[in-house]
C-alpha positions as MATLAB code, in Angstrom:
seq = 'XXXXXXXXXXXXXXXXXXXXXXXXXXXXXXXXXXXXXXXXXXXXXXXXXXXXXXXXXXXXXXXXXXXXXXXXXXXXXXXXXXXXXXXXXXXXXXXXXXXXXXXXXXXXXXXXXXXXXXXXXXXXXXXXXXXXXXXXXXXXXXXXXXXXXXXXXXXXXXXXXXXXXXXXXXXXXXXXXXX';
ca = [
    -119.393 -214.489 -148.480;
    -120.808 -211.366 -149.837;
    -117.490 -209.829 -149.782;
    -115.904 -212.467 -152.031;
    -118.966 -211.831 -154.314;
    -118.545 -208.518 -154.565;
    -114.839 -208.503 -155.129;
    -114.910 -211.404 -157.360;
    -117.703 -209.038 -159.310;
    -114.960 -206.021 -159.336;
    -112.844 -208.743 -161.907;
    -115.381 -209.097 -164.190;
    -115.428 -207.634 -168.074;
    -118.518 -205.259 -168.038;
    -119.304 -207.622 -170.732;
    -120.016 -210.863 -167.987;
    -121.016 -208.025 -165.628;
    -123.965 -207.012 -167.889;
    -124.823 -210.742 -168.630;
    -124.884 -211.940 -164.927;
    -127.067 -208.711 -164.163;
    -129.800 -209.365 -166.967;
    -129.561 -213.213 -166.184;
    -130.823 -212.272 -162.773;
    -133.202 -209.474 -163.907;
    -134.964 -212.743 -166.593;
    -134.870 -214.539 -163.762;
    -136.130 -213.023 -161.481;
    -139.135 -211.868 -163.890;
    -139.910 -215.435 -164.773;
    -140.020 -216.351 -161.023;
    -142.510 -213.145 -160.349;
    -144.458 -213.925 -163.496;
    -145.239 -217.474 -161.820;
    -146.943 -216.310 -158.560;
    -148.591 -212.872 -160.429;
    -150.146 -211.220 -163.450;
    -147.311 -209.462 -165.904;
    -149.218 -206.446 -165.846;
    -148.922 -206.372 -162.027;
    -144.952 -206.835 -161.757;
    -143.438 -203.352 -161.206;
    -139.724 -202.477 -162.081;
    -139.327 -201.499 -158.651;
    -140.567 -204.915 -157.660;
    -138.048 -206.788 -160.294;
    -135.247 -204.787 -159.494;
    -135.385 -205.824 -155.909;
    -136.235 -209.808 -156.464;
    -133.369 -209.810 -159.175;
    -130.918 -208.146 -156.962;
    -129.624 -205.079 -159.120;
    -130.414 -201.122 -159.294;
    -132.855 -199.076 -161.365;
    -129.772 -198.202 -163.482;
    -128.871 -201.217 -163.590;
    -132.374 -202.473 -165.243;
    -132.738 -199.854 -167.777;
    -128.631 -200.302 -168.757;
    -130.114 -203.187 -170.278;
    -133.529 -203.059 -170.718;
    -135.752 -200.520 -171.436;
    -138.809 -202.352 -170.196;
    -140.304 -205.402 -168.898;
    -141.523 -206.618 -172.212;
    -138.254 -206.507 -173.350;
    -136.932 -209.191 -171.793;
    -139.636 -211.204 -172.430;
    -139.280 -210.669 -176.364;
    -135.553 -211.329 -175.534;
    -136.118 -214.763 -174.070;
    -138.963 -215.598 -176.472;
    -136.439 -214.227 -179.994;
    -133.301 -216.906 -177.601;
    -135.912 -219.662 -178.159;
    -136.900 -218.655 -181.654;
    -133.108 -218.424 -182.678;
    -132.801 -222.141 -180.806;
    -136.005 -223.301 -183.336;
    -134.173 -221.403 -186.351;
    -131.030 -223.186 -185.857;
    -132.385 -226.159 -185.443;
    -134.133 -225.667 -189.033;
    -130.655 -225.524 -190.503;
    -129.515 -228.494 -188.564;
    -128.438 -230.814 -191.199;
    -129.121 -233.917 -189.070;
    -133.215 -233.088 -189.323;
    -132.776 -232.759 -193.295;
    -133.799 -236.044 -193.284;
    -135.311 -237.302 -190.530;
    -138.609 -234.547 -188.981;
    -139.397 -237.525 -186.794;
    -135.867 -236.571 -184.640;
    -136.761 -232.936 -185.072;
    -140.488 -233.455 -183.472;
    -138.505 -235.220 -180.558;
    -136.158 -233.136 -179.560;
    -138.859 -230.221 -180.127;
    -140.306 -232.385 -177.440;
    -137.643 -232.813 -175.097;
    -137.026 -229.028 -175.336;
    -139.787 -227.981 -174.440;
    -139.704 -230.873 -171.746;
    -136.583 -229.214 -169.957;
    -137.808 -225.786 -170.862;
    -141.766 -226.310 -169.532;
    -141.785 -223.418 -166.592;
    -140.852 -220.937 -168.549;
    -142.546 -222.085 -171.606;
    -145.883 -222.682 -169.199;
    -145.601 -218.658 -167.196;
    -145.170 -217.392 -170.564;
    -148.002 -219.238 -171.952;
    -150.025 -217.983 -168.380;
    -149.093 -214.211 -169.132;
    -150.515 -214.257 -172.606;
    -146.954 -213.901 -174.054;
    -146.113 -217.230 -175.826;
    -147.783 -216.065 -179.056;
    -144.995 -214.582 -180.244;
    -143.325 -217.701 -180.497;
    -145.632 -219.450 -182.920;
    -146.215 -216.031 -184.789;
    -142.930 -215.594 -186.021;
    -142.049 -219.581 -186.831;
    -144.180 -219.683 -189.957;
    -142.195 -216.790 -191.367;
    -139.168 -219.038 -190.388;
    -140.471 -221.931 -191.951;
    -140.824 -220.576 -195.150;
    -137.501 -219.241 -195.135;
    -136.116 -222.242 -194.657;
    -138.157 -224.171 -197.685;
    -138.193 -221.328 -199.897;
    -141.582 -221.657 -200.478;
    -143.587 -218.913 -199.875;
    -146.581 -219.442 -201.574;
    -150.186 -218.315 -199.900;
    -151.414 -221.906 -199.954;
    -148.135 -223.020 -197.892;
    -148.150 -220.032 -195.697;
    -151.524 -221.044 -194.835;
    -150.617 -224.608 -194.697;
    -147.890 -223.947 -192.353;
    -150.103 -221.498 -189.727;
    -152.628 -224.730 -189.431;
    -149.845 -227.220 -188.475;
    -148.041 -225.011 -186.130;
    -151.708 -224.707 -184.835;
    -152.293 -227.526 -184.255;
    -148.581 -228.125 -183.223;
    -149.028 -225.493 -180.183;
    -152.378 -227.121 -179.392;
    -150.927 -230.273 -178.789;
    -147.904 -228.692 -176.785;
    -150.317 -227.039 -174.373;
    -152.387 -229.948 -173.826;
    -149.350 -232.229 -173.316;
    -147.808 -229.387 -170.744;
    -150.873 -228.769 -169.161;
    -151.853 -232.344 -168.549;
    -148.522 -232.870 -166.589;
    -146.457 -234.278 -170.103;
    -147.667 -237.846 -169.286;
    -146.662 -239.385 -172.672;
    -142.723 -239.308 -173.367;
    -140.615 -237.525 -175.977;
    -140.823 -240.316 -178.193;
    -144.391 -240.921 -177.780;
    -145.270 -236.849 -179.261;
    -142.972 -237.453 -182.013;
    -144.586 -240.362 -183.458;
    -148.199 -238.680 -182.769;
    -146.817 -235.000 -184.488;
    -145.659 -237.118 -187.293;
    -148.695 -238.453 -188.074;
    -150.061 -235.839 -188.478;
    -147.396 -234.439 -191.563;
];
């Protein structure tokens, strides 16, 4: 088996090459960041749970937090596209549930980056996206915007951390009355 691996890796572009190898380093991070503390995961420790050299790591990353700013900017980029979606234009009721069910099918790695102090970034930078997408960029709705992603990411923890009881469609209809 590991022969036709290897071989089978031989054929690939160093393009897929580098993708399968930081695939496996981000995974292997997010599965290390579940059973320990960030600070305590060494490279020499990732390196060997994701299966790839030294080299290999700092070919494509140049640290740990890296690829945790890469995975949070993937699910920023997901939120930013969805903000241009033209099928929300209308309707932030669908938007709040498929936030939902997104973070649903996403909750692991949402919850061990939330555990290693490292989901801030995430709700940091989505204000600045907001009011990008509106236009508006007035103090009051700057300020308006921080208190409902707030409140937003409040209600996402609680709902994750109390096992996501209530459905998609149940979180929609709460977020929305809340807007």
């Amino acid at each position: 088996m590991e022969q036709i691996i290897s071989s089978n890796l031989k054929h690939l572009s160093n393009n897929e090459a580098n993708r399968i190898t930081r695939e496996a380093i981000r995974t292997a991070l997010l599965y290390l960041m579940d059973i320990k503390d960030f600070d305590k995961i060494s490279i020499s420790e990732l390196v060997r749970k994701a299966g790839v050299s030294r080299q290999a790591f700092y070919r494509n990353y140049t640290s740990k937090e890296a690829i945790v700013i890469e995975i949070e900017d993937t699910i920023l980029s997901s939120f930013a596209d969805s903000l241009n979606d033209p099928k929300y234009a209308a309707n932030l009721r669908l938007w709040f549930y498929d936030l939902f069910c997104f973070i649903k099918k996403n909750q692991k790695l949402i919850l061990v980056l939330h555990k290693a102090n490292l989901s801030d970034m995430l709700f940091s930078e989505a204000p600045f996206l907001i009011e990008k997408w509106t236009g508006e960029n007035t103090i009051q709705f700057h300020y308006h915007i921080i208190g409902s992603l707030g409140a937003l990411k409040a209600i996402v923890l609680e709902w994750l951390s109390t096992g996501m009881k209530e459905n998609c469609d149940d979180m929609a209809n709460l977020c929305m009355r809340y807007t």
